[in-house]
PDB file of C-alpha atoms in Angstrom:
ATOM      1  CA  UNK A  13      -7.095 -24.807 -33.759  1.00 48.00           C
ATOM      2  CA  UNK A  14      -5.265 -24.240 -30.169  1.00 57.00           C
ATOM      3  CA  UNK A  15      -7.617 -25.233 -27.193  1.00 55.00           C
ATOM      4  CA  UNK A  16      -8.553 -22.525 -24.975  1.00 61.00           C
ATOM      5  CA  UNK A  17      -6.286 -21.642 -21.879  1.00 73.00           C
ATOM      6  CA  UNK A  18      -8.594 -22.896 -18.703  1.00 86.00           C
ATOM      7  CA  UNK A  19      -8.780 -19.586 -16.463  1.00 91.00           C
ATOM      8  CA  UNK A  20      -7.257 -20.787 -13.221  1.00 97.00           C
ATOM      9  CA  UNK A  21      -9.263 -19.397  -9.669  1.00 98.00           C
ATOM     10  CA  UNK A  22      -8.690 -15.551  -9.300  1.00 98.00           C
ATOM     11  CA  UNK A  23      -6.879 -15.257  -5.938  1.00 98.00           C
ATOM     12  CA  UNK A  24      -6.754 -11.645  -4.411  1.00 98.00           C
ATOM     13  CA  UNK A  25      -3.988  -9.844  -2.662  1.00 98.00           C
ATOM     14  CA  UNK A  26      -4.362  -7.015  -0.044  1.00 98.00           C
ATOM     15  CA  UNK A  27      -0.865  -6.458   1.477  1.00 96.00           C
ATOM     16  CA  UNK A  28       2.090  -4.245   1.940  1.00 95.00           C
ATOM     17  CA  UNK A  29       4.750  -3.659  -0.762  1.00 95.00           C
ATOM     18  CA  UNK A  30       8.505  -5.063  -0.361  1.00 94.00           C
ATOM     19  CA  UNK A  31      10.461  -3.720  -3.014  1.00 92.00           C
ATOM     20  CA  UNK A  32      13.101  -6.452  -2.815  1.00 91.00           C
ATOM     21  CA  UNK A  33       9.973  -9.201  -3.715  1.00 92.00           C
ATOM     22  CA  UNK A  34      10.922 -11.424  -0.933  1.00 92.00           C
ATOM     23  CA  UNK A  35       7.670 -10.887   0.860  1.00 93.00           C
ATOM     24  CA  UNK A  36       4.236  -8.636   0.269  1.00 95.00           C
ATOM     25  CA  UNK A  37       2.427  -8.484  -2.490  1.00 97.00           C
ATOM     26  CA  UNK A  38       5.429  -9.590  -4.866  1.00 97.00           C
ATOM     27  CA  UNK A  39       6.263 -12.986  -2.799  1.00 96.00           C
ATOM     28  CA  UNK A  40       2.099 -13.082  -2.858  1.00 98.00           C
ATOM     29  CA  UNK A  41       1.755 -13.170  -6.834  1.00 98.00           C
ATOM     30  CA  UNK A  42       4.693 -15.426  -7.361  1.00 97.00           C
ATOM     31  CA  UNK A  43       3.155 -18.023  -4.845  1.00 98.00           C
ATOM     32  CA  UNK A  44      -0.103 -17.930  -6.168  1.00 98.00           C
ATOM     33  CA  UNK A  45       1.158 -18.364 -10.211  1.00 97.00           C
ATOM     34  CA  UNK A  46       3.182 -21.370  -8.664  1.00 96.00           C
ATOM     35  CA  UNK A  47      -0.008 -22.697  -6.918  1.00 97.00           C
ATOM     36  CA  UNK A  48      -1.872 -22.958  -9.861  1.00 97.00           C
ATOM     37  CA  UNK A  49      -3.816 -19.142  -9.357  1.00 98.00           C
ATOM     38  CA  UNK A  50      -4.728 -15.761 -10.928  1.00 98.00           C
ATOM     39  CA  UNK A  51      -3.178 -13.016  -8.737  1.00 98.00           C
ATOM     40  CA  UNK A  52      -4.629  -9.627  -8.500  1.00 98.00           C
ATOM     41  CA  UNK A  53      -3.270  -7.365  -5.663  1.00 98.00           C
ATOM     42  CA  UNK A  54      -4.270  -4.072  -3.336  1.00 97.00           C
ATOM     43  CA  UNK A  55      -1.228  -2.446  -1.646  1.00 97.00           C
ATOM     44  CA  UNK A  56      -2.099  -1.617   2.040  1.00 96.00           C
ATOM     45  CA  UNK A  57       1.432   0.134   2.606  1.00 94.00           C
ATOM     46  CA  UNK A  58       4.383   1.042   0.669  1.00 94.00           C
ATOM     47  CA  UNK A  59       7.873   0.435   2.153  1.00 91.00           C
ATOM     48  CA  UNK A  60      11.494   1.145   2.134  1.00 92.00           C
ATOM     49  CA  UNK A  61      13.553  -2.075   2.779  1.00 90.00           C
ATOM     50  CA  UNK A  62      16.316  -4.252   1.365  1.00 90.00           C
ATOM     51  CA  UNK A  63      17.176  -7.441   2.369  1.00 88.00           C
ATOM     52  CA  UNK A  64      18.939  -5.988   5.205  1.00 89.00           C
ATOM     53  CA  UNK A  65      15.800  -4.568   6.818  1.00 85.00           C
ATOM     54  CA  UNK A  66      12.689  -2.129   7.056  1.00 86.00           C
ATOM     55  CA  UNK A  67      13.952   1.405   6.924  1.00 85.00           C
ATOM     56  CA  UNK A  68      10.252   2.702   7.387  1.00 87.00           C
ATOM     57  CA  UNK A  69       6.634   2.584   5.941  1.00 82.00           C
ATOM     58  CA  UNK A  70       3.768   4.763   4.446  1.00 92.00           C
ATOM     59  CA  UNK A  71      -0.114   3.882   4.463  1.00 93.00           C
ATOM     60  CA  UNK A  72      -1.324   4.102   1.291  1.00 95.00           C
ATOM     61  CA  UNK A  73      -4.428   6.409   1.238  1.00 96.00           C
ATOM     62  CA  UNK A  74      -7.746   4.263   2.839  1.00 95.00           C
ATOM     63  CA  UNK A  75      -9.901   6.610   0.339  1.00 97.00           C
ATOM     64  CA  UNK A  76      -7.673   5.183  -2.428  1.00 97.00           C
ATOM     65  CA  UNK A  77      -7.355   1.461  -1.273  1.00 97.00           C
ATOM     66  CA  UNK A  78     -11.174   1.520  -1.003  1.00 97.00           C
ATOM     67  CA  UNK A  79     -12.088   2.698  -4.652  1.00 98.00           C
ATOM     68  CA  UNK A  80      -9.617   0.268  -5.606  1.00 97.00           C
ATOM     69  CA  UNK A  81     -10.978  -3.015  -4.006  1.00 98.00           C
ATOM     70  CA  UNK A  82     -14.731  -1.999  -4.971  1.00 97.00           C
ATOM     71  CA  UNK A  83     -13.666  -1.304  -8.673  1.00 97.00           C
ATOM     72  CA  UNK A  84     -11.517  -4.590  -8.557  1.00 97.00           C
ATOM     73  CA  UNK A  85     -13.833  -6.514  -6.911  1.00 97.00           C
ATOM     74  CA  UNK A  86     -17.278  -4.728  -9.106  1.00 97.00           C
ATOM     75  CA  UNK A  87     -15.354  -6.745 -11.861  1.00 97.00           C
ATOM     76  CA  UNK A  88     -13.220  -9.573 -10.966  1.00 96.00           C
ATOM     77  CA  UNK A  89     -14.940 -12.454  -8.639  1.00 95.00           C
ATOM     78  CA  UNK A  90     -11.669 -13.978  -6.458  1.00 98.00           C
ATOM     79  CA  UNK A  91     -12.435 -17.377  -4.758  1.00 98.00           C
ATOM     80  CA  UNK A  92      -9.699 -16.465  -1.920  1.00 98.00           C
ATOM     81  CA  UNK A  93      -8.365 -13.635  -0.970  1.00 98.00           C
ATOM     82  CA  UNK A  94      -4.672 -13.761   1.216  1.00 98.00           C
ATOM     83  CA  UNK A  95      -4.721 -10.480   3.397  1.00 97.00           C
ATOM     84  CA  UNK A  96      -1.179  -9.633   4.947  1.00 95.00           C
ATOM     85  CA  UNK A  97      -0.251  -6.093   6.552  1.00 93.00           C
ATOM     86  CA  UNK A  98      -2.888  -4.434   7.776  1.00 92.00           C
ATOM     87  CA  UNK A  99      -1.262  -0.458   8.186  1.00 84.00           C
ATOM     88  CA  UNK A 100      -4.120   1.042  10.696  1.00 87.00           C
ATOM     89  CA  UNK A 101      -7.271   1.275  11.629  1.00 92.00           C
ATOM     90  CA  UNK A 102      -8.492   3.275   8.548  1.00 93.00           C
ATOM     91  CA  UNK A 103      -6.903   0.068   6.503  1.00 94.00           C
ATOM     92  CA  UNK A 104      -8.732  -2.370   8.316  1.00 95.00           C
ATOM     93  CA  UNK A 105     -12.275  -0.835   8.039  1.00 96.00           C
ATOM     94  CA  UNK A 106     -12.025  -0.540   4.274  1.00 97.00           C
ATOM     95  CA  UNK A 107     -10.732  -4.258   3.959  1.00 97.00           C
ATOM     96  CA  UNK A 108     -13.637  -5.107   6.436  1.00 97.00           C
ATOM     97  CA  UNK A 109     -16.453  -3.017   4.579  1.00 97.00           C
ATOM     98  CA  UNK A 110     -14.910  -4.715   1.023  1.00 98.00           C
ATOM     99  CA  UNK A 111     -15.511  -8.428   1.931  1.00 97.00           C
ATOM    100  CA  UNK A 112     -18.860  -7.487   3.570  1.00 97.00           C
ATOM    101  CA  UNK A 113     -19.797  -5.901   0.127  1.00 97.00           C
ATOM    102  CA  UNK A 114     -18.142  -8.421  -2.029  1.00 97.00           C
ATOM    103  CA  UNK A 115     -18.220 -11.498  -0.484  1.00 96.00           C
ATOM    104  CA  UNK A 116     -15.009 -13.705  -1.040  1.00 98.00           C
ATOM    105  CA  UNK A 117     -15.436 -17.264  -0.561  1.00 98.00           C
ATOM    106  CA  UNK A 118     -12.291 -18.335   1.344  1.00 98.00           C
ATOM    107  CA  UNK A 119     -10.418 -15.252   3.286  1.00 98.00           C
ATOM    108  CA  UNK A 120      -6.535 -16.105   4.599  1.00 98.00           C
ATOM    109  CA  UNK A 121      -5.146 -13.657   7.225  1.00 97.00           C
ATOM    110  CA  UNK A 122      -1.305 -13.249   7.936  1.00 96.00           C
ATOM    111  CA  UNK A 123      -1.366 -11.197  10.776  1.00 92.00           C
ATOM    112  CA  UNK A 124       1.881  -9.136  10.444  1.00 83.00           C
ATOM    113  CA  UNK A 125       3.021  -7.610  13.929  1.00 79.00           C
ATOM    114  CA  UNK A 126       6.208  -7.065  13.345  1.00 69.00           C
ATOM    115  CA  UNK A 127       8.945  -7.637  10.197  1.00 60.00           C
ATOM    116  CA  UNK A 128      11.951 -10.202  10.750  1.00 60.00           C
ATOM    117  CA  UNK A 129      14.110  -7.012  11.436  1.00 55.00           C
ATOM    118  CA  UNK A 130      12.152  -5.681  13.961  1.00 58.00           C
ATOM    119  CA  UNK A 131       9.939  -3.186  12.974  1.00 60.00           C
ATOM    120  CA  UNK A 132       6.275  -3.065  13.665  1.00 65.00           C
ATOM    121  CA  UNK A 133       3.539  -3.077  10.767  1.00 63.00           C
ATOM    122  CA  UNK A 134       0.644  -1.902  12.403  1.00 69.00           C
ATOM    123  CA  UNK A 135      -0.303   0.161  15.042  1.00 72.00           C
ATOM    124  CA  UNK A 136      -1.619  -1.233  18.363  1.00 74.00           C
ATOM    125  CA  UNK A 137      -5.258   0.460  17.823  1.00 76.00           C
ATOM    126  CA  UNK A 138      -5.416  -0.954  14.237  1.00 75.00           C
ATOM    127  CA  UNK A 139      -4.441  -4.441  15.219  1.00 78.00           C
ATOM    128  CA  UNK A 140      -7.420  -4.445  18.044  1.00 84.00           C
ATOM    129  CA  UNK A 141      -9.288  -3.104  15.900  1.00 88.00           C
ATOM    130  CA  UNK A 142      -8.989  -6.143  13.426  1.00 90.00           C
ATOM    131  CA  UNK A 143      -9.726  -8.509  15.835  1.00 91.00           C
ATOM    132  CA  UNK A 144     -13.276  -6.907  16.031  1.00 92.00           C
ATOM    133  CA  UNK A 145     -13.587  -6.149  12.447  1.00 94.00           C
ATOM    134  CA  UNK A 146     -12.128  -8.738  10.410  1.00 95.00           C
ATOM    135  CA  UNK A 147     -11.453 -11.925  12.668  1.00 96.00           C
ATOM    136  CA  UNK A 148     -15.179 -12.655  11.836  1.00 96.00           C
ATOM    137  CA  UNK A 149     -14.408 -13.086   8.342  1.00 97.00           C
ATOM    138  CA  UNK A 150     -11.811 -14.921   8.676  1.00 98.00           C
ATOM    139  CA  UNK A 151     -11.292 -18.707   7.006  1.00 98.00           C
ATOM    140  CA  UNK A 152      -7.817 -19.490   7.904  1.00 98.00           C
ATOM    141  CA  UNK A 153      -5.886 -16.911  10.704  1.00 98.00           C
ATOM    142  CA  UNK A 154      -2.241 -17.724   9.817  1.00 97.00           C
ATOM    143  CA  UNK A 155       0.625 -16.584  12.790  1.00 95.00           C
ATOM    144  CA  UNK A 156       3.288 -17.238  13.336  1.00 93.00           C
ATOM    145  CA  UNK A 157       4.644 -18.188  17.515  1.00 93.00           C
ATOM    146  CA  UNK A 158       5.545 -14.420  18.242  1.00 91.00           C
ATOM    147  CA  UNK A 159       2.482 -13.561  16.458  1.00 92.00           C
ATOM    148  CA  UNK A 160       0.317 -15.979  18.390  1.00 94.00           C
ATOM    149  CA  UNK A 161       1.899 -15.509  21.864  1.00 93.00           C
ATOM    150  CA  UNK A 162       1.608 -11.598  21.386  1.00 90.00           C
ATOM    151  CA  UNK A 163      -2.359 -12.389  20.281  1.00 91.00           C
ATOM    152  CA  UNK A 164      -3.175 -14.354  23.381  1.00 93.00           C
ATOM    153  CA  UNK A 165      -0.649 -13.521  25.852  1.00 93.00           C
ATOM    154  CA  UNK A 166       0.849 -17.480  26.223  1.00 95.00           C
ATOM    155  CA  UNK A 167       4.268 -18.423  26.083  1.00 95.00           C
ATOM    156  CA  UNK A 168       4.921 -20.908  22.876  1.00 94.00           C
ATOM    157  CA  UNK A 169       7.148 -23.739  23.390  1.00 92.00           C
ATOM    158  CA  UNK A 170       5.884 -27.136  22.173  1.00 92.00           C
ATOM    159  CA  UNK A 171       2.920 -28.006  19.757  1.00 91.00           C
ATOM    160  CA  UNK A 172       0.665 -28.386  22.956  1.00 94.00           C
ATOM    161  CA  UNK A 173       0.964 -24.957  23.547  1.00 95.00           C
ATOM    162  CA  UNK A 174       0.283 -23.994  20.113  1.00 95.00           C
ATOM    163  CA  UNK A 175      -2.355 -26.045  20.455  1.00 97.00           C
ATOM    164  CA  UNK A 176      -4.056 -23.893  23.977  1.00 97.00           C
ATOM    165  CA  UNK A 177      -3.403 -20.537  21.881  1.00 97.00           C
ATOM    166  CA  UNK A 178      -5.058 -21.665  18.031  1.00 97.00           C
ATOM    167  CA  UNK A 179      -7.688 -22.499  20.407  1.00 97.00           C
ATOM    168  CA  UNK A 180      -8.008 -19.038  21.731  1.00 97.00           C
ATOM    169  CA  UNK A 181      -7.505 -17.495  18.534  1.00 97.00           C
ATOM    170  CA  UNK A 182     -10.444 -19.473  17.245  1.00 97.00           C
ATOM    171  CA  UNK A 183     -12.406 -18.241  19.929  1.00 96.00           C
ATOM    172  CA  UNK A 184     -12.055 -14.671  18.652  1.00 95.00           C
ATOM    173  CA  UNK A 185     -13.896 -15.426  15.252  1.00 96.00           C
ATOM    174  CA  UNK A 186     -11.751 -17.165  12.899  1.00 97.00           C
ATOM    175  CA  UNK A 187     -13.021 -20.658  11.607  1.00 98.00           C
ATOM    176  CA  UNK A 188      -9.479 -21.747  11.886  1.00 98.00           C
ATOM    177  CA  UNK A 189      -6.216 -20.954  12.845  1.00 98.00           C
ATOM    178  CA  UNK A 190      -3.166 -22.557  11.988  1.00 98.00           C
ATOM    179  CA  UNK A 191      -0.376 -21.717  14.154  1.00 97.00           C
ATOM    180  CA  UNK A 192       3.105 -21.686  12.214  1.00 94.00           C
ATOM    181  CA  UNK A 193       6.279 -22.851  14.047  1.00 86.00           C
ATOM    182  CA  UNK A 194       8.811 -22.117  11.966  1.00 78.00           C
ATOM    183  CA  UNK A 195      10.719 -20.568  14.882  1.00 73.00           C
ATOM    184  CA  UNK A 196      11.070 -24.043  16.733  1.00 82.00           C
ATOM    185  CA  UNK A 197      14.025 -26.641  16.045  1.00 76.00           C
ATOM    186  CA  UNK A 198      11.961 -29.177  14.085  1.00 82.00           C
ATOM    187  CA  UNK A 199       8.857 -26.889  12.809  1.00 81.00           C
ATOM    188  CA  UNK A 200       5.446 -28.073  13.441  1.00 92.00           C
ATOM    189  CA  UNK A 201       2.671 -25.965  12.732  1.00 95.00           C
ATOM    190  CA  UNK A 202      -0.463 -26.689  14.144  1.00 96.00           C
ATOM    191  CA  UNK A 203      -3.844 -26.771  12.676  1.00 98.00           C
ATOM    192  CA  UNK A 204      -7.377 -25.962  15.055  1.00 98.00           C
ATOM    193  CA  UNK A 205     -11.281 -26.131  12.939  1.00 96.00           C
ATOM    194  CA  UNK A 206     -12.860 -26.093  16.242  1.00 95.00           C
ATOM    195  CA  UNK A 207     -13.003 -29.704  16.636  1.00 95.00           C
ATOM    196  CA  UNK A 208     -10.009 -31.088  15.802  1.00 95.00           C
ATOM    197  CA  UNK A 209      -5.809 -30.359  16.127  1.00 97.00           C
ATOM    198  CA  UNK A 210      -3.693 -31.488  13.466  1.00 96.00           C
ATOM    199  CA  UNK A 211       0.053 -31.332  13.527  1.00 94.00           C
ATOM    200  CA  UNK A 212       1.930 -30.921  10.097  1.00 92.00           C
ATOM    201  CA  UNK A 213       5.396 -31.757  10.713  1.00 86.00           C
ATOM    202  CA  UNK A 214       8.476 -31.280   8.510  1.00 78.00           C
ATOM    203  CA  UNK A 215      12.505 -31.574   8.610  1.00 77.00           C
ATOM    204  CA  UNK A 216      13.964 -28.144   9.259  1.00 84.00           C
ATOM    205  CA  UNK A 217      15.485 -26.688   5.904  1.00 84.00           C
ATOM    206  CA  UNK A 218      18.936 -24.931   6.610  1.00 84.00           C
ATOM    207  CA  UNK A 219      19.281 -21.580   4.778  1.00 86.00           C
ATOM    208  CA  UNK A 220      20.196 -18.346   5.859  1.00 84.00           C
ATOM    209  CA  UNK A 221      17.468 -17.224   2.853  1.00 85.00           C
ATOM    210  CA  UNK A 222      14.268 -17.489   4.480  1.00 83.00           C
ATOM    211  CA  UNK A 223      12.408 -13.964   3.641  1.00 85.00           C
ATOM    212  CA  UNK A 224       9.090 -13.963   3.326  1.00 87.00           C
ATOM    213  CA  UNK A 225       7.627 -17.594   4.620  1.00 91.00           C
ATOM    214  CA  UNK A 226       5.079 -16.279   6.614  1.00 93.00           C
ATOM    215  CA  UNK A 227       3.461 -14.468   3.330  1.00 95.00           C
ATOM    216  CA  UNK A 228       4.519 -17.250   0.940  1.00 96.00           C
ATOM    217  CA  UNK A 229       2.860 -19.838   3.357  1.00 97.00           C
ATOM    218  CA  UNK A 230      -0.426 -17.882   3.350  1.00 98.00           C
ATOM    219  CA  UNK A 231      -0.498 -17.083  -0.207  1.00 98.00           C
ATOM    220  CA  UNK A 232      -0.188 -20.771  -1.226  1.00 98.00           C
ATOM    221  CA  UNK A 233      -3.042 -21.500   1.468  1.00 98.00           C
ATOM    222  CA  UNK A 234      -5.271 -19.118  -0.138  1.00 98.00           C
ATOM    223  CA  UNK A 235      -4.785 -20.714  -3.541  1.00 98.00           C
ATOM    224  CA  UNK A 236      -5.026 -24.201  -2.631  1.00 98.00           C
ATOM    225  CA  UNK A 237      -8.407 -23.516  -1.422  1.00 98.00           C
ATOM    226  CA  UNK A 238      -8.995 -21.106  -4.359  1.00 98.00           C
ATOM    227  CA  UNK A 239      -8.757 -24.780  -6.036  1.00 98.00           C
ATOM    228  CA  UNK A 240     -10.959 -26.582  -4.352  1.00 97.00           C
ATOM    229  CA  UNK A 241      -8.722 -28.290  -1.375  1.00 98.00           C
ATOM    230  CA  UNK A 242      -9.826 -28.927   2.155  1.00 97.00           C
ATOM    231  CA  UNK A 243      -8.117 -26.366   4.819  1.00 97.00           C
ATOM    232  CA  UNK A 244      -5.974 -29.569   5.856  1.00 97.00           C
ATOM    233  CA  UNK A 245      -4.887 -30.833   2.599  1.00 97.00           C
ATOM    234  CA  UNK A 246      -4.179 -27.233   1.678  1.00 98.00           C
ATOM    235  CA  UNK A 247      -2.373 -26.195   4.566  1.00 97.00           C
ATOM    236  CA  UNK A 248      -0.283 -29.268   3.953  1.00 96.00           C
ATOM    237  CA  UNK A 249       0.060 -28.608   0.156  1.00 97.00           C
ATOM    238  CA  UNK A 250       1.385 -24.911   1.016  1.00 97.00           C
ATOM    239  CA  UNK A 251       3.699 -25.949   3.561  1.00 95.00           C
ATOM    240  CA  UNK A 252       5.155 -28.417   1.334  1.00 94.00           C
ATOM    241  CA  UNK A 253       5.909 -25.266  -1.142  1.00 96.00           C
ATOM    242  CA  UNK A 254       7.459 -23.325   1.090  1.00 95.00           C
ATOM    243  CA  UNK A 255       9.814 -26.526   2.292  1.00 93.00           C
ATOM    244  CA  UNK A 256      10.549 -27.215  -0.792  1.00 94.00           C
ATOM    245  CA  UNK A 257      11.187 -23.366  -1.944  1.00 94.00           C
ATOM    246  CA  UNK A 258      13.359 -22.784   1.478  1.00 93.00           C
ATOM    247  CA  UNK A 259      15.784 -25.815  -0.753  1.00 92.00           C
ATOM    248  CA  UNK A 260      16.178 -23.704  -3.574  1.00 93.00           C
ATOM    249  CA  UNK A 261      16.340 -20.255  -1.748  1.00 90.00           C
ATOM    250  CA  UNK A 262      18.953 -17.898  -2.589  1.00 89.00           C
ATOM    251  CA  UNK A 263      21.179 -14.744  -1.870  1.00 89.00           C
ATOM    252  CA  UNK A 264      20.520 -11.535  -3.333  1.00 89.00           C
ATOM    253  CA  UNK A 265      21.560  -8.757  -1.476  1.00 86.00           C
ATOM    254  CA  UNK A 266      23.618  -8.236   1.565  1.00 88.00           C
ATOM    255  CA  UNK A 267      21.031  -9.443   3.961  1.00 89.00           C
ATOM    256  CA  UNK A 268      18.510 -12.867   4.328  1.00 89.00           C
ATOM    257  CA  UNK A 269      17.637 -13.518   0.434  1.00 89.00           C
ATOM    258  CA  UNK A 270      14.043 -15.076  -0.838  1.00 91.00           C
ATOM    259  CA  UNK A 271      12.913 -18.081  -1.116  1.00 92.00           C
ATOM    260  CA  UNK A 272      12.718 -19.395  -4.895  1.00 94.00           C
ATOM    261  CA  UNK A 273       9.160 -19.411  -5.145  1.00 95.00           C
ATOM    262  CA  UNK A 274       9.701 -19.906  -8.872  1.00 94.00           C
ATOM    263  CA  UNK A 275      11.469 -23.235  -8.495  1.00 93.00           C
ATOM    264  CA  UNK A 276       8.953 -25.452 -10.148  1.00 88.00           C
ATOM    265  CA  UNK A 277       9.246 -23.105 -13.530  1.00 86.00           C
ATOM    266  CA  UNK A 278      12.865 -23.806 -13.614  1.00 81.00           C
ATOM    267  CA  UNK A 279      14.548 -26.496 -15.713  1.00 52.00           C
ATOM    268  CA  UNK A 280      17.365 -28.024 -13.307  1.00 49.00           C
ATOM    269  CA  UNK A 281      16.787 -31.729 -12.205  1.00 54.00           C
ATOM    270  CA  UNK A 282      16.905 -30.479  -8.840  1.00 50.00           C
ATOM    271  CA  UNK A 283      13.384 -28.421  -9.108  1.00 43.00           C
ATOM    272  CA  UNK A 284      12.354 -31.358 -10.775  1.00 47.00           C
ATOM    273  CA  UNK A 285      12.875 -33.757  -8.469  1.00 49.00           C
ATOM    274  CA  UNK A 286      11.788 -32.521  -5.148  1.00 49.00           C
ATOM    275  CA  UNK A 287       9.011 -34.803  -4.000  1.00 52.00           C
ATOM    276  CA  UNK A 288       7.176 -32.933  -1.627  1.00 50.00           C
ATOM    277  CA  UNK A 289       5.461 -36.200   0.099  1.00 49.00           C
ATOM    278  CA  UNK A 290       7.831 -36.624   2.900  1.00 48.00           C
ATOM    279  CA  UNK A 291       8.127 -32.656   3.810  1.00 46.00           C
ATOM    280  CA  UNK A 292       5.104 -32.641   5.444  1.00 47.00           C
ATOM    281  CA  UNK A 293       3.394 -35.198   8.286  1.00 48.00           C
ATOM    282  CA  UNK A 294      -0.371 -35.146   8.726  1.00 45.00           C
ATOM    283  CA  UNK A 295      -1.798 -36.374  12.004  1.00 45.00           C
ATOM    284  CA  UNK A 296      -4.992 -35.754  13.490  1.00 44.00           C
ATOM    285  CA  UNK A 297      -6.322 -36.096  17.540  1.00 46.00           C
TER     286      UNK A 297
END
C-alpha cells in the first residue's frame, strides 16, 4: 500500500497577473512548489505585458477579490501569505479586512511601485493608504532600493544606508524589513527585526534574464517560513533560490526572459549541482 503524500504548508498568493509568468502570481506559484509549498492565489490586477514591457493594467473588481479571499480563506488555512501589487485603495482595504478576519500566520509584502519598464502599479492614494492599513500586519516588508528610497525619501547607496531606511520602514509597522539590493554592483540585501541588521551577501549573477526577482524573492520568503524557518535563515534560503535560478535563467521573448524557477525539477547535472552554500553570506551586528 503507497504511503500517503504529506500535505506541504498552504502558502497564499494575492498579486497581479503577468501573462508571460515571469513575475505575479505565475512566478509566485512556481516559487512556492519549488520551496517545498501549496500555492493558492487571488489576482489583484490583470495586465497586458510581454517581456518587452507593461502595455497597461485593470483592477480586478474589490467586490470580487473580497468574496474570493473570504471563500478561500472560510476553507483553506495558509501559514503565509506573499502579497505583491496592491492596484488601489479599494484593493488594499479588502486585503486588509481579509487578514484581520482570517488571520494568516506569517504575511510577506512586495511593495510594487513601479514595473522594471517603468510603469507604475498603484496609485499614490492606494500606496499611502497601505502604509496605514496593512504595514501593521506585516511580517516581512520586502523592497527593493527604488522602492525603499521612494518609501522614506533617502538616497540608497551602500548597505549603511539600507540599513537608516529598513529602520524607518520598521518604524511604520512592519516587524521586519528586508531591504533588497539587487540594483547595486555586488548585491547585499539587508535584513532589520528591530534589534538587529544582518547583511546577506552574494556574487552578482550576469544575465540579461532577470524578470521577476523581486516577486520570486518574496514568494520563496513566504514559504520558507510557511515551513517553519526563522526570518533570517529564510531570507537567506530564498535568496539563495533566486541566485541560483538567475544561473539557469533564460530567453523567451524579445525582451528580459524569467528566471528558471523550475531548475531544481530539471534533470541536467547543472540543476543538480548548484550548491547554494556559498551564494549567500550571513553576518549579524
Amino acid at each position: 500500500m503507497p504511503l500517503a503524500a504529506t500535505t506541504p504548508p498552504i502558502v497564499l498568493t494575492i498579486a497581479g497577473f503577468d501573462p508571460t509568468g515571469g513575475a505575479g502570481i505565475l512566478a509566485d506559484i512556481k516559487s512556492i512548489a519549488a520551496n517545498q509549498g501549496y500555492g493558492v492565489a487571488c489576482i489583484t490586477a490583470q495586465t497586458v505585458q510581454s517581456t518587452q514591457g507593461v502595455k497597461c493594467w485593470e483592477v480586478v473588481d474589490p467586490k470580487l477579490l473580497e468574496l474570493q479571499l473570504d471563500y478561500l480563506l472560510t476553507d483553506l488555512q495558509p501559514r503565509a501569505v506573499k502579497i505583491g501589487m496592491l492596484a488601489g485603495r479599494a484593493t488594499v482595504d479588502v486585503i486588509a479586512r481579509q487578514l484581520e478576519r482570517h488571520p494568516i500566520p506569517f504575511v510577506v509584502l512586495d511593495p510594487v511601485l513601479v514595473s522594471t519598464s517603468g510603469a507604475r502599479m498603484v496609485d499614490e492614494a492606494g500606496w499611502k493608504h497601505a502604509q496605514q492599513r496593512l504595514f501593521p500586519l506585516v511580517s516581512v516588508l520586502t523592497p527593493n532600493i527604488p522602492e525603499a528610497e521612494a518609501l522614506t525619501g533617502l538616497q540608497l547607496t551602500k548597505p549603511a544606508e539600507m540599513e537608516q531606511a529598513a529602520a524607518r520602514l520598521r518604524a511604520m509597522g512592519p516587524r521586519n524589513v528586508i531591504v533588497t539590493g539587487g540594483h547595486l554592483e555586488r548585491p547585499v540585501d539587508v535584513l532589520y527585526d528591530g534589534e538587529q541588521f544582518a547583511a546577506l551577501a552574494a556574487d552578482r549573477v550576469r544575465t540579461p534574464h532577470s524578470h521577476g526577482t523581486g516577486c520570486t524573492f518574496s514568494a520563496a520568503l513566504a514559504t520558507n517560513l510557511a515551513n517553519g524557518k526563522h526570518v533570517h535563515d529564510a531570507a537567506v534560503m530564498a535568496k539563495a533560490y533566486v541566485a541560483a535560478a538567475l544561473k539557469q535563467a533564460y530567453p523567451i521573448g524579445a525582451g528580459p526572459g524569467p528566471l528558471n524557477h523550475l531548475y531544481r525539477l530539471q534533470d541536467a547535472p547543472a540543476s543538480r549541482n548548484v550548491d547554494p552554500a556559498p551564494l549567500a553570506e550571513f553576518t549579524t551586528r
